[in-house]
Amino acid sequence: MPDPYQPKPRDKFTFGLWTVGNVGRDPFGAPTRPQWSPAEIVDLLGEVGGVHGVNFHDNDLVPIDATDAEAEQIKRDFAAALKRNKLRVCMATTNLFADPAFKDGAFTSNDAEVRAYALHKTMRAMDLGAEFGAEVYVFWGGREGVETDASKDPVLAIQRFRDAINFLCTYSMDQGYGYRFALEAKPNEPRGHMYFPATYAYLALIPSLAYPEMVGVNPEVAHEHMAGLNFTHAVAAALEAGKLFHIDLNDQQFGRYDQDFRFGSADVKSAFFLVKLLEDHKWDGFRHFDSHAYRTADRDDVIAFARGSMRTYLILRERARQWNSNTQVKKLLRRINRTSSDLARLGTYRKSHAETLKAMDFDRDRLSGRSLPYEQLDQLTMDIILGVK
Ligand code: GCO
Ligand code: MN
Ligand code: MN
């Protein structure tokens, strides 16, 4: 029997060169894995099987100090690896955080020359992404923030960030790249406080941009959990606004450092509701795993990590379908959701509707006495997630 959890390219699972290629460095220790070349990472993804595509930062592909000849060779090798593994590039982004020039931010830096360099580097990275057919362009403000608020005016920081995105939207249109921009929030790490700390902050910014239709968000599980927020709700807000342009799947214990764990490995119940949301709403974007294998992993274990990320998603997708078709769940949902066409009609504002509503008598005891069997519903959900239903 074929494995029902075997991923297929149409599932749109993607990985970054920096995720499966992560060398296992942390603030306390040196790398535990060798640095594989971009082509070797693409070969590894081919071996994983069922992957849709690969994503990169400009410098994951072309080191910041590469000569033109070196860059051309790396690009040729990468293109050949994509071809032999039947993989494509889906998303590209710029590294605006690693180089010490960005020690105090990129688009929000206090230094006009650093801000100009950030635009220069991003345009070149957009050219590189477009060369490989990337559709989505992610902005993660890795160093956009402060340790001390004495250093910057936070209102000015928002304005500087907006100016940069407006500039780059126009550049994308001018070049005919057709990018959709996805803004990625994070509350802290590496900065003490990062601007736009949660997805909601970007959702509030987008309508004020010059080309709001080109710009959406790239929420990440770990980032919202680091802020103590419900990730599924953040994604729902983006979906409802038509702004979910990309997603970074990984996992994270609440209250810990940025762990970048394998999707679903820390909080399987949250992962279930997330997958259910994406599938119920038929979201068809790239499901990108922005996570690292444990520092203890060797190459085989990195392959297991990549397979496990997709497998967990596919198991949860099946569980979500099961939940939707379970007769006990359906029965409970009917009990919970009381509908009334008369009251629905009154919910549309008219002067007469307002008067009718104001004049109505409500029996508060009757309302409060109605049963809401959420314990039963939640345990049923647990049974389904745990595979005993
Ligand atoms: C992080 C971020 C990054 C970004 C990536 C793309 O916490 O380091 O999630 O991995 O997603 O840089 O811009
Ligand atoms: Mn992250
Ligand atoms: Mn991310």
Coordinates of C-alpha atoms and ligand atoms in Angstrom, one line a residue:
M1 CA 0.0 0.0 0.0
P2 CA 1.4 3.4 -0.9
D3 CA 2.3 5.7 2.1
P4 CA -0.7 8.1 2.4
Y5 CA 1.6 10.7 4.0
Q6 CA 4.1 10.8 1.1
P7 CA 4.3 14.5 0.0
K8 CA 3.7 15.5 -3.6
P9 CA 5.0 18.6 -5.4
R10 CA 1.4 19.8 -5.7
D11 CA 1.3 20.0 -1.9
K12 CA 3.6 23.1 -2.3
F13 CA 6.1 22.3 0.4
T14 CA 9.2 24.4 0.2
F15 CA 12.5 24.6 2.2
G16 CA 15.2 27.4 2.3
L17 CA 18.8 26.9 1.5
W18 CA 19.4 28.2 5.0
T19 CA 17.1 25.8 6.7
V20 CA 18.1 22.3 5.5
G21 CA 21.6 23.8 5.0
N22 CA 21.8 25.1 8.6
V23 CA 25.2 24.1 10.0
G24 CA 24.2 23.8 13.6
R25 CA 26.0 26.9 15.0
D26 CA 24.5 28.5 18.1
P27 CA 25.6 31.4 20.4
F28 CA 27.5 28.9 22.5
G29 CA 29.0 26.5 20.0
A30 CA 30.6 26.0 16.6
P31 CA 29.0 24.3 13.7
T32 CA 28.2 20.6 14.0
R33 CA 27.6 20.0 10.2
P34 CA 29.6 21.0 7.1
Q35 CA 28.5 23.9 4.9
W36 CA 27.0 22.2 1.9
S37 CA 27.0 24.1 -1.4
P38 CA 23.6 25.4 -2.8
A39 CA 23.7 22.6 -5.4
E40 CA 24.4 20.0 -2.7
I41 CA 21.4 21.2 -0.7
V42 CA 19.2 21.0 -3.8
D43 CA 20.4 17.4 -4.2
L44 CA 19.6 16.7 -0.6
L45 CA 16.0 18.0 -1.2
G46 CA 15.7 15.8 -4.2
E47 CA 16.7 12.9 -2.0
V48 CA 14.0 13.9 0.5
G49 CA 11.4 13.5 -2.2
G50 CA 8.0 15.2 -2.8
V51 CA 9.4 18.8 -2.3
H52 CA 7.9 21.6 -4.4
G53 CA 10.6 24.2 -4.3
V54 CA 13.5 25.9 -2.7
N55 CA 14.0 29.5 -1.3
F56 CA 17.1 31.6 -0.7
H57 CA 18.6 34.8 0.7
D58 CA 20.9 36.5 -1.8
N59 CA 23.9 35.4 0.2
D60 CA 22.8 31.8 0.7
L61 CA 23.4 31.5 -3.0
V62 CA 26.1 34.0 -3.8
P63 CA 28.5 34.8 -0.9
I64 CA 28.6 38.6 -0.2
D65 CA 32.3 38.8 -1.4
A66 CA 32.1 36.5 -4.4
T67 CA 33.7 37.7 -7.6
D68 CA 31.5 38.0 -10.8
A69 CA 33.1 34.8 -12.2
E70 CA 32.5 32.9 -8.9
A71 CA 28.9 34.1 -8.8
E72 CA 28.2 32.9 -12.4
Q73 CA 29.7 29.5 -11.6
I74 CA 27.6 29.1 -8.4
K75 CA 24.4 30.1 -10.4
R76 CA 25.2 27.6 -13.2
D77 CA 25.7 24.8 -10.7
F78 CA 22.5 25.7 -8.8
A79 CA 20.4 25.9 -11.9
A80 CA 21.7 22.5 -13.0
A81 CA 20.9 21.0 -9.6
L82 CA 17.3 22.5 -9.8
K83 CA 16.9 20.9 -13.2
R84 CA 18.1 17.4 -12.2
N85 CA 16.0 17.4 -9.0
K86 CA 12.9 18.9 -10.7
L87 CA 12.7 21.7 -8.2
R88 CA 12.0 25.4 -8.7
V89 CA 12.6 28.6 -6.8
C90 CA 9.5 30.0 -5.2
M91 CA 10.6 32.7 -2.8
A92 CA 13.6 34.9 -2.5
T93 CA 14.7 37.4 0.2
T94 CA 17.7 39.6 1.2
N95 CA 20.1 39.1 4.0
L96 CA 19.9 42.5 5.7
F97 CA 21.1 41.3 9.1
A98 CA 24.3 39.3 9.0
D99 CA 26.8 41.9 7.7
P100 CA 28.1 44.2 10.5
A101 CA 27.2 47.1 8.3
F102 CA 23.6 46.4 9.3
K103 CA 24.4 46.3 13.0
D104 CA 21.8 49.1 13.7
G105 CA 19.2 48.1 11.1
A106 CA 18.8 48.4 7.3
F107 CA 15.7 50.3 6.1
T108 CA 15.3 51.9 9.6
S109 CA 19.0 52.6 10.3
N110 CA 19.9 56.1 11.5
D111 CA 22.6 56.3 8.8
A112 CA 21.4 57.4 5.4
E113 CA 24.2 55.6 3.7
V114 CA 23.2 52.3 5.4
R115 CA 19.6 52.8 4.3
A116 CA 20.8 53.5 0.7
Y117 CA 23.0 50.3 0.8
A118 CA 20.0 48.3 2.0
L119 CA 18.0 49.4 -1.0
H120 CA 21.0 48.7 -3.3
K121 CA 21.4 45.2 -1.8
T122 CA 17.7 44.4 -2.0
M123 CA 17.3 45.5 -5.6
R124 CA 20.3 43.2 -6.6
A125 CA 18.8 40.4 -4.5
M126 CA 15.4 40.9 -6.3
D127 CA 17.2 40.7 -9.6
L128 CA 18.8 37.4 -8.5
G129 CA 15.4 36.0 -7.3
A130 CA 13.7 37.0 -10.6
E131 CA 16.5 35.3 -12.6
F132 CA 15.4 32.0 -10.9
G133 CA 11.6 32.7 -11.2
A134 CA 10.8 33.5 -7.6
E135 CA 7.2 34.7 -7.2
V136 CA 7.2 35.8 -3.6
Y137 CA 9.7 38.2 -2.1
V138 CA 10.0 38.1 1.7
F139 CA 11.1 41.0 4.0
W140 CA 12.2 40.0 7.4
G141 CA 13.5 43.0 9.3
G142 CA 16.2 41.0 11.1
R143 CA 18.0 44.1 12.5
E144 CA 15.1 46.6 12.3
G145 CA 14.8 47.5 16.0
V146 CA 16.6 48.7 19.0
E147 CA 18.1 47.8 22.3
T148 CA 17.5 51.3 23.7
D149 CA 14.7 53.6 22.6
A150 CA 17.2 56.5 23.1
S151 CA 18.7 55.5 19.7
K152 CA 15.7 56.0 17.4
D153 CA 12.3 57.7 17.0
P154 CA 9.9 54.7 16.5
V155 CA 7.5 56.8 14.4
L156 CA 10.4 57.8 12.1
A157 CA 11.3 54.1 11.9
I158 CA 7.9 53.2 10.6
Q159 CA 8.1 56.0 8.0
R160 CA 11.5 54.9 6.9
F161 CA 10.3 51.3 6.5
R162 CA 7.3 52.4 4.5
D163 CA 9.5 54.6 2.2
A164 CA 11.7 51.6 1.5
I165 CA 8.8 49.2 0.7
N166 CA 7.2 51.8 -1.6
F167 CA 10.5 52.3 -3.4
L168 CA 11.0 48.5 -3.9
C169 CA 7.4 47.9 -5.0
T170 CA 8.0 50.5 -7.7
Y171 CA 11.3 48.9 -8.6
S172 CA 9.6 45.5 -9.0
M173 CA 6.9 47.0 -11.3
D174 CA 9.5 48.9 -13.3
Q175 CA 11.4 45.7 -13.9
G176 CA 8.3 43.7 -14.7
Y177 CA 9.2 41.2 -11.9
G178 CA 5.6 40.6 -10.8
Y179 CA 6.7 39.9 -7.2
R180 CA 4.2 39.7 -4.3
F181 CA 5.9 41.1 -1.2
A182 CA 5.4 39.3 2.1
L183 CA 6.4 41.1 5.4
E184 CA 7.6 38.8 8.2
A185 CA 7.2 40.0 11.9
K186 CA 9.2 38.9 14.9
P187 CA 9.1 40.4 18.4
N188 CA 12.8 40.1 19.3
E189 CA 16.1 38.2 18.4
P190 CA 18.4 39.3 17.3
R191 CA 17.4 42.8 18.4
G192 CA 16.2 43.5 22.0
H193 CA 13.0 45.0 20.5
M194 CA 12.1 44.6 16.9
Y195 CA 9.8 47.0 15.0
F196 CA 6.6 45.4 13.7
P197 CA 6.8 42.7 16.4
A198 CA 3.7 40.7 15.3
T199 CA 1.9 40.0 12.1
Y200 CA -0.9 42.4 13.1
A201 CA 1.5 45.3 13.0
Y202 CA 2.2 44.7 9.3
L203 CA -1.5 44.2 8.6
A204 CA -2.0 47.7 10.0
L205 CA 0.9 49.1 7.9
I206 CA -0.1 47.7 4.6
P207 CA -3.1 49.9 3.8
S208 CA -0.9 52.9 4.2
L209 CA 1.6 51.8 1.5
A210 CA 1.6 53.2 -2.0
Y211 CA 0.8 49.8 -3.6
P212 CA -1.0 47.9 -0.9
E213 CA -2.3 45.3 -3.3
M214 CA 1.3 44.1 -3.9
V215 CA 2.1 43.6 -0.2
G216 CA 1.0 40.9 2.2
V217 CA 2.5 39.0 5.2
N218 CA 4.6 36.0 5.9
P219 CA 3.6 34.9 9.4
E220 CA 5.9 32.4 11.3
V221 CA 4.7 30.0 14.0
A222 CA 7.7 30.6 16.2
H223 CA 7.6 34.3 16.0
E224 CA 4.0 34.7 17.1
H225 CA 4.6 32.1 19.9
M226 CA 7.6 34.0 21.1
A227 CA 5.3 36.9 21.6
G228 CA 2.8 34.7 23.5
L229 CA 0.2 35.0 20.8
N230 CA -2.1 32.5 19.1
F231 CA -0.6 31.9 15.7
T232 CA -3.8 30.5 14.1
H233 CA -5.6 33.7 15.0
A234 CA -2.8 35.8 13.4
V235 CA -3.0 33.7 10.2
A236 CA -6.8 34.0 10.2
A237 CA -6.5 37.8 10.4
A238 CA -4.1 37.7 7.3
L239 CA -6.4 35.2 5.5
E240 CA -9.5 37.3 6.1
A241 CA -7.8 40.4 4.8
G242 CA -6.6 38.6 1.7
K243 CA -3.0 39.2 2.8
L244 CA -1.6 35.7 3.5
F245 CA 1.0 35.7 0.7
H246 CA 3.4 33.1 2.3
I247 CA 3.8 31.2 5.5
D248 CA 6.8 30.1 7.6
L249 CA 6.1 26.8 9.4
N250 CA 8.2 25.6 12.3
D251 CA 7.6 25.2 16.1
Q252 CA 8.6 26.7 19.3
Q253 CA 7.9 26.4 23.1
F254 CA 6.3 29.5 24.5
G255 CA 8.7 31.7 26.5
R256 CA 11.9 30.3 25.0
Y257 CA 14.6 31.6 22.7
D258 CA 14.0 31.4 18.9
Q259 CA 14.1 27.6 18.6
D260 CA 13.2 26.9 14.9
F261 CA 12.0 23.4 15.7
R262 CA 10.5 21.0 13.2
F263 CA 6.8 21.8 12.4
G264 CA 4.4 20.3 14.9
S265 CA 7.1 19.0 17.2
A266 CA 6.4 21.3 20.2
D267 CA 2.7 22.0 20.1
V268 CA 0.8 19.5 18.0
K269 CA -2.6 20.9 19.0
S270 CA -1.8 24.4 17.7
A271 CA -0.4 22.8 14.6
F272 CA -3.6 20.9 14.0
F273 CA -5.8 24.0 14.2
L274 CA -3.4 25.9 11.9
V275 CA -3.4 23.1 9.2
K276 CA -7.2 22.9 9.6
L277 CA -7.5 26.7 9.0
L278 CA -5.3 26.6 5.9
E279 CA -7.0 23.6 4.4
D280 CA -10.6 24.6 5.3
H281 CA -10.0 28.0 3.6
K282 CA -8.3 26.2 0.6
W283 CA -5.2 28.5 0.9
D284 CA -3.0 27.6 -2.0
G285 CA 0.3 29.4 -1.1
F286 CA 3.7 27.9 -0.5
R287 CA 4.1 26.0 2.8
H288 CA 7.6 26.9 3.7
F289 CA 9.4 25.2 6.5
D290 CA 11.6 27.8 8.2
S291 CA 13.2 25.5 10.7
H292 CA 16.4 23.7 11.5
A293 CA 17.2 20.1 12.3
Y294 CA 18.5 19.7 15.9
R295 CA 22.2 20.6 16.3
T296 CA 22.8 16.9 17.0
A297 CA 21.6 15.9 13.5
D298 CA 23.9 14.5 10.8
R299 CA 23.0 14.5 7.0
D300 CA 20.7 11.5 7.4
D301 CA 18.9 13.1 10.3
V302 CA 18.5 16.3 8.3
I303 CA 16.7 14.3 5.6
A304 CA 14.5 12.7 8.3
F305 CA 13.8 16.2 9.7
A306 CA 12.7 17.5 6.2
R307 CA 10.5 14.4 5.6
G308 CA 9.1 14.7 9.1
S309 CA 8.1 18.3 8.6
M310 CA 5.9 17.4 5.6
R311 CA 4.7 14.2 7.1
T312 CA 3.3 15.9 10.2
Y313 CA 1.5 18.5 8.0
L314 CA 0.0 15.7 5.9
I315 CA -1.1 13.7 8.9
L316 CA -2.7 16.8 10.4
R317 CA -4.4 17.5 7.1
E318 CA -6.0 14.1 7.2
R319 CA -7.0 14.6 10.8
A320 CA -8.6 17.9 9.9
R321 CA -10.7 16.2 7.2
Q322 CA -11.6 13.5 9.6
W323 CA -12.7 16.2 12.2
N324 CA -14.9 17.9 9.5
S325 CA -16.7 14.7 8.6
N326 CA -17.0 13.2 12.1
T327 CA -20.7 12.8 12.9
Q328 CA -20.2 13.4 16.6
V329 CA -18.4 16.7 15.8
K330 CA -21.1 17.7 13.4
K331 CA -23.8 17.0 16.0
L332 CA -22.0 19.1 18.6
L333 CA -21.4 21.9 16.2
R334 CA -25.1 22.0 15.4
R335 CA -25.9 22.3 19.1
I336 CA -23.4 25.0 19.6
N337 CA -24.3 27.2 16.7
R338 CA -27.8 28.5 17.1
T339 CA -29.1 30.3 14.1
S340 CA -32.2 32.5 13.5
S341 CA -33.1 34.1 10.2
D342 CA -35.1 36.7 11.9
L343 CA -32.2 37.8 14.1
A344 CA -29.8 37.6 11.1
R345 CA -32.0 40.1 9.2
L346 CA -32.1 42.5 12.2
G347 CA -28.2 42.4 12.2
T348 CA -28.2 44.6 9.0
Y349 CA -28.5 48.1 10.1
R350 CA -31.8 50.0 9.4
K351 CA -33.4 52.5 11.7
S352 CA -36.4 50.1 12.1
H353 CA -34.1 47.2 12.9
A354 CA -32.3 49.2 15.6
E355 CA -35.7 50.2 17.1
T356 CA -36.9 46.6 17.1
L357 CA -33.7 45.4 18.7
K358 CA -33.8 48.0 21.4
A359 CA -37.4 47.2 22.2
M360 CA -36.8 43.4 22.5
D361 CA -36.9 41.6 25.8
F362 CA -34.0 39.2 26.4
D363 CA -34.2 36.4 29.0
R364 CA -30.7 36.4 30.4
D365 CA -31.3 33.3 32.5
R366 CA -32.4 31.4 29.4
L367 CA -29.3 32.5 27.5
S368 CA -26.9 31.7 30.3
G369 CA -28.6 28.3 30.9
R370 CA -27.8 27.0 27.4
S371 CA -25.3 24.3 27.3
L372 CA -22.0 24.6 25.4
P373 CA -20.4 21.2 25.4
Y374 CA -16.9 22.4 24.6
E375 CA -15.3 19.9 26.9
Q376 CA -16.8 17.1 24.8
L377 CA -15.8 18.8 21.6
D378 CA -12.3 19.4 22.7
Q379 CA -11.8 15.8 23.9
L380 CA -13.2 14.6 20.6
T381 CA -10.7 16.8 18.9
M382 CA -7.9 15.2 21.1
D383 CA -9.1 11.7 20.2
I384 CA -9.0 12.6 16.5
I385 CA -5.5 14.2 16.8
L386 CA -4.2 11.3 18.8
G387 CA -5.6 8.9 16.2
V388 CA -8.0 6.8 18.4
K389 CA -11.1 8.1 16.5
Ligands
GCO1 C1 14.5 34.1 11.7 C2 13.6 34.4 10.4 C3 14.3 34.1 9.2 C4 13.5 34.7 8.0 C5 14.4 34.6 6.8 C6 13.7 35.1 5.5 O1 14.0 34.1 12.7 O2 15.7 34.0 11.5 O3 12.5 33.6 10.5 O4 14.6 32.8 9.0 O5 12.4 34.0 7.8 O6 15.5 35.4 7.0 O7 13.7 36.4 5.5
MN2 MN 12.3 32.7 12.6
MN3 MN 11.0 33.0 9.1

